[in-house]
Coordinates of C-alpha atoms in Angstrom, one line a residue:
M127 CA -65.4 -23.6 56.9
K128 CA -65.1 -23.7 60.7
R129 CA -64.1 -20.3 62.1
A130 CA -64.4 -16.6 61.1
L131 CA -63.2 -13.3 62.6
I132 CA -65.2 -10.2 61.7
L133 CA -63.3 -6.9 62.1
S134 CA -65.5 -3.7 62.1
G135 CA -64.6 -0.2 61.0
G136 CA -63.9 2.6 63.5
G137 CA -60.8 4.5 62.6
A138 CA -58.1 4.6 65.3
R139 CA -60.3 2.5 67.5
G140 CA -59.0 -0.4 65.5
A141 CA -56.2 -0.7 68.1
F142 CA -58.8 -2.5 70.2
Q143 CA -58.9 -5.3 67.5
V144 CA -55.1 -5.7 67.9
G145 CA -55.6 -6.5 71.6
V146 CA -58.3 -9.0 70.7
W147 CA -56.1 -10.7 68.2
Q148 CA -53.3 -10.9 70.8
Y149 CA -55.6 -12.9 73.1
L150 CA -56.8 -15.1 70.2
R151 CA -53.2 -16.0 69.3
E152 CA -52.5 -16.7 73.0
I153 CA -55.2 -19.3 73.1
N154 CA -54.3 -20.6 69.6
W155 CA -57.7 -19.6 68.1
T156 CA -57.0 -19.4 64.4
P157 CA -59.7 -18.3 61.9
D158 CA -60.3 -19.8 58.4
L159 CA -61.8 -16.5 57.3
I160 CA -61.3 -12.8 58.3
C161 CA -63.7 -10.2 57.0
G162 CA -62.8 -6.6 57.6
T163 CA -64.1 -3.2 56.8
S164 CA -62.2 0.1 57.0
I165 CA -59.6 -0.1 59.7
G166 CA -60.8 -3.7 60.1
A167 CA -59.8 -4.3 56.5
V168 CA -56.3 -3.0 57.2
N169 CA -55.9 -5.2 60.3
A170 CA -57.2 -8.2 58.3
A171 CA -54.7 -7.6 55.6
A172 CA -51.9 -7.3 58.1
I173 CA -52.9 -10.6 59.7
G174 CA -53.3 -12.3 56.4
S175 CA -49.9 -11.1 55.3
G176 CA -48.4 -13.1 58.1
M177 CA -47.5 -10.1 60.3
S178 CA -46.9 -11.3 63.8
V179 CA -49.0 -10.0 66.6
E180 CA -45.9 -8.5 68.2
R181 CA -45.1 -6.6 65.0
L182 CA -48.7 -5.5 64.5
I183 CA -48.7 -4.1 68.0
D184 CA -45.4 -2.3 67.3
V185 CA -46.7 -0.8 64.1
W186 CA -49.7 0.6 65.9
K187 CA -47.7 2.0 68.8
T188 CA -45.0 3.7 66.7
H189 CA -47.1 5.5 64.0
N190 CA -48.6 8.7 65.2
R191 CA -51.2 10.9 63.5
S192 CA -48.8 12.6 61.1
E193 CA -47.9 9.2 59.6
I194 CA -51.6 8.5 58.9
Y195 CA -53.1 11.8 57.7
R196 CA -52.4 15.5 57.3
F197 CA -54.9 18.3 57.6
K198 CA -55.9 20.3 54.5
A199 CA -57.8 23.1 56.3
L200 CA -57.1 25.9 53.8
K201 CA -58.2 23.8 50.8
V202 CA -61.4 22.8 52.5
L203 CA -62.1 26.4 53.5
S204 CA -61.5 27.7 50.0
S205 CA -63.8 25.0 48.7
A206 CA -66.6 26.0 51.1
L207 CA -66.2 29.8 50.6
Y208 CA -65.5 30.0 46.9
G209 CA -67.3 27.0 45.5
R210 CA -64.2 25.3 44.4
P211 CA -64.1 21.5 43.8
F212 CA -64.7 19.5 47.0
K213 CA -61.6 18.5 48.9
A214 CA -61.6 16.0 51.7
V215 CA -60.7 17.4 55.1
L216 CA -57.6 15.1 55.5
D217 CA -54.8 14.0 53.2
T218 CA -54.1 10.3 53.6
A219 CA -51.0 10.1 51.5
P220 CA -49.0 9.3 54.6
M221 CA -51.2 6.3 55.3
R222 CA -50.6 4.9 51.8
T223 CA -46.9 5.2 52.3
M224 CA -47.1 3.5 55.7
L225 CA -49.2 0.6 54.3
T226 CA -46.9 0.1 51.3
R227 CA -43.9 0.0 53.7
H228 CA -45.3 -2.5 56.1
L229 CA -47.6 -4.9 54.2
D230 CA -46.3 -7.8 52.2
L231 CA -48.9 -8.3 49.5
G232 CA -47.1 -11.3 48.1
A233 CA -47.5 -13.0 51.5
L234 CA -51.1 -11.9 51.6
R235 CA -51.7 -13.7 48.3
R236 CA -50.4 -16.9 49.8
S237 CA -52.4 -16.6 53.0
P238 CA -54.0 -19.8 54.3
I239 CA -56.6 -17.6 55.9
E240 CA -59.2 -16.3 53.4
I241 CA -59.2 -12.5 53.7
I242 CA -62.2 -10.5 52.5
I243 CA -62.6 -6.7 52.7
S244 CA -65.3 -4.3 51.5
A245 CA -65.6 -0.9 49.8
V246 CA -68.6 1.1 48.5
H247 CA -68.8 2.2 44.9
L248 CA -69.3 5.9 45.1
A249 CA -71.6 6.3 42.1
T250 CA -74.0 3.4 42.8
G251 CA -73.7 2.9 46.5
R252 CA -73.2 -0.8 46.0
L253 CA -71.0 -2.8 48.3
H254 CA -68.0 -4.5 46.6
L255 CA -66.1 -7.4 48.2
Y256 CA -62.4 -8.3 47.5
N257 CA -60.4 -11.2 48.6
Q258 CA -56.6 -11.6 49.0
D259 CA -56.2 -12.7 45.4
V260 CA -56.9 -9.1 44.2
I261 CA -56.3 -6.9 47.3
E262 CA -53.9 -4.0 46.6
I263 CA -53.1 -0.9 48.6
D264 CA -55.7 0.9 46.6
H265 CA -58.4 -1.5 47.9
L266 CA -57.3 -0.9 51.5
M267 CA -57.3 2.9 51.0
A268 CA -60.8 2.7 49.5
S269 CA -62.2 0.5 52.3
S270 CA -60.9 2.9 55.0
A271 CA -61.8 6.2 53.2
M272 CA -64.1 7.7 55.8
P273 CA -66.5 9.9 53.9
I274 CA -65.8 13.7 53.9
L275 CA -62.8 13.2 56.2
F276 CA -60.7 11.0 53.9
P277 CA -60.7 11.3 50.1
W278 CA -62.4 8.6 48.0
Q279 CA -60.1 6.3 46.2
P280 CA -60.0 5.0 42.6
I281 CA -60.0 1.2 41.9
G282 CA -59.8 0.3 38.2
G283 CA -60.8 3.8 37.2
E284 CA -63.9 3.8 39.4
L285 CA -64.3 5.7 42.7
Y286 CA -64.9 4.0 46.1
W287 CA -65.0 5.0 49.7
D288 CA -65.4 3.4 53.1
G289 CA -67.1 0.0 53.2
G290 CA -68.6 1.0 56.6
V291 CA -71.1 3.2 54.8
M292 CA -73.0 0.0 53.9
A293 CA -71.6 -2.8 56.0
N294 CA -69.4 -1.7 58.9
S295 CA -69.4 -5.2 60.3
P296 CA -69.4 -7.6 57.3
L297 CA -70.9 -10.5 59.3
F298 CA -73.1 -11.5 56.4
V299 CA -70.1 -12.9 54.5
A300 CA -69.5 -15.5 57.3
L301 CA -73.2 -16.3 57.5
E302 CA -73.5 -16.9 53.8
K303 CA -70.5 -19.3 54.0
K304 CA -72.2 -21.1 57.0
V305 CA -69.2 -20.7 59.2
E306 CA -69.6 -22.8 62.4
E307 CA -67.9 -20.4 64.9
I308 CA -67.8 -16.6 64.4
I309 CA -66.2 -13.9 66.6
V310 CA -67.3 -10.3 65.8
V311 CA -65.1 -7.5 67.1
L312 CA -67.2 -4.3 67.3
L313 CA -65.6 -0.9 68.0
S314 CA -68.6 0.6 69.9
P315 CA -69.9 -0.2 73.4
V316 CA -73.5 0.3 72.3
G317 CA -75.3 -3.0 72.6
H318 CA -72.9 -4.2 75.2
R319 CA -75.0 -2.8 78.0
P320 CA -78.1 -0.5 78.3
L321 CA -77.2 3.2 78.1
P322 CA -79.3 6.1 79.4
P323 CA -80.8 8.5 76.8
P324 CA -78.5 11.3 75.7
T325 CA -78.9 14.6 77.6
T326 CA -76.9 17.0 75.4
L327 CA -76.6 17.5 71.6
R328 CA -73.1 16.2 71.7
E329 CA -74.2 13.0 73.4
G330 CA -77.0 12.6 70.9
L331 CA -74.6 12.9 68.0
E332 CA -72.2 10.5 69.6
R333 CA -74.9 8.0 70.1
L334 CA -75.9 8.3 66.5
L335 CA -72.3 7.6 65.5
E336 CA -72.2 4.5 67.7
H337 CA -75.5 3.2 66.2
F338 CA -74.0 3.6 62.8
L339 CA -70.9 1.6 63.8
I340 CA -73.0 -1.3 65.0
G341 CA -75.9 -1.1 62.6
S342 CA -74.9 -3.7 60.0
C343 CA -74.1 -6.2 62.8
Q344 CA -77.4 -5.5 64.5
T345 CA -79.4 -6.2 61.4
T346 CA -77.6 -9.4 60.4
M347 CA -77.1 -11.2 63.7
P348 CA -79.2 -14.4 63.9
V349 CA -80.9 -15.4 67.1
F350 CA -81.6 -19.0 68.0
N351 CA -83.6 -20.4 70.9
G352 CA -81.4 -21.3 73.8
Q353 CA -78.2 -20.2 72.0
P354 CA -76.2 -17.5 73.9
V355 CA -75.0 -14.4 72.1
H356 CA -72.2 -12.8 74.1
A357 CA -72.3 -9.1 74.8
C358 CA -74.6 -8.3 71.9
G359 CA -77.7 -7.0 73.5
D360 CA -81.1 -8.1 72.1
W361 CA -80.5 -9.0 68.4
R362 CA -83.7 -9.5 66.4
P363 CA -83.3 -10.2 62.6
A364 CA -86.2 -10.4 60.2
R365 CA -88.5 -13.5 60.7
S366 CA -87.6 -14.7 57.2
Q367 CA -83.9 -14.7 58.1
V368 CA -84.5 -16.7 61.3
Q369 CA -86.7 -19.2 59.4
K370 CA -84.2 -19.7 56.6
I371 CA -81.3 -20.3 59.1
T372 CA -83.4 -22.6 61.3
E373 CA -84.6 -24.7 58.4
S374 CA -81.0 -25.3 57.3
H375 CA -80.2 -26.9 60.7
W376 CA -77.1 -24.8 60.8
K377 CA -76.6 -22.9 64.1
P378 CA -73.3 -21.0 64.3
R379 CA -71.7 -20.1 67.6
I380 CA -71.4 -16.3 67.5
S381 CA -69.5 -14.3 70.1
V382 CA -69.1 -10.5 70.1
I383 CA -66.3 -8.6 71.7
A384 CA -66.8 -4.9 72.2
P385 CA -65.4 -1.9 74.3
T386 CA -67.3 -1.3 77.5
Q387 CA -66.8 2.5 77.7
M388 CA -68.0 5.3 75.4
L389 CA -65.0 6.5 73.4
G390 CA -66.3 9.7 71.8
F391 CA -65.8 11.4 68.4
T392 CA -62.2 12.2 68.8
S393 CA -61.2 8.5 69.3
L394 CA -61.8 7.9 65.6
L395 CA -58.8 9.9 64.5
N396 CA -56.7 9.7 67.7
F397 CA -53.6 7.6 66.9
S398 CA -51.7 8.8 69.9
A399 CA -49.6 6.2 71.8
R400 CA -51.7 6.8 74.9
Q401 CA -55.0 5.8 73.2
V402 CA -53.4 3.0 71.2
N403 CA -52.0 1.4 74.4
R404 CA -55.3 1.8 76.3
L405 CA -57.3 0.2 73.5
I406 CA -54.9 -2.7 72.9
Q407 CA -55.1 -3.5 76.6
A408 CA -58.9 -3.1 76.6
G409 CA -59.2 -5.4 73.6
Y410 CA -57.0 -8.1 75.2
H411 CA -58.8 -8.0 78.6
N412 CA -62.3 -7.8 77.1
A413 CA -61.6 -10.8 74.8
R414 CA -60.4 -12.8 77.8
R415 CA -63.4 -11.9 79.9
Q416 CA -66.0 -12.2 77.1
L417 CA -64.7 -15.3 75.4
G418 CA -63.0 -17.3 78.2
K419 CA -60.8 -20.2 77.3
R420 CA -61.3 -21.9 74.0
G421 CA -59.1 -23.7 71.6

């Protein structure tokens, strides 16, 4: 397998991935494998279903917050005050309707690109992977079910939630398949450049969130002597991992594309046209700068 695209989770920040994909199509860079988690899983399924980049951009630009989720403030408040069964903060029924309307699962089954998404089994905490042969709307809803905010989702009678809990950037799938060239799209600027320490509680909490978003990529990124790793910071895997990879004489080319600015908590749920436009443009321009021309 020659090429893989890794799409991380990050809620509404996923518009950044659309801009990256726009640039990759422009230079005719086509992956053999796309691995996605959470919103990355949704974008991966859209691409795998044959949705054109123009239509994907249009879907992102024309669906506002109310078509993704609804607030359930009263139910959450009654749960907290009166000990009633837990209710997620948001109702994602509109998202299910939107995905059902736009995704062609039949075309996804026939995709020449292998599509793999992840979700976490709620009872055991184990990460489960699914490919396009079995992916249904339920799997996409589970993969993108942000804990507490979105409700967990049943798959085959078992409960699952966001794959980002265990592997927000499922890079390990491409590494296990020994893919030659890998592009990882992160949805956090942390690791792109050194940042000063937080000075307020809010900044500290935001930094914690950003570290969570890049954590699984950070711990699985291999390092090779003399091999550049673009925009990743100083990646240091376990010695045993480096030794295993080096002994196999397999040295993948790995590039990382990431935002360059802190986006804040609210960006995760902000599906406004203004943010979507800004992130699509940022994804496109960052991909062009960080990747350069390649075929």
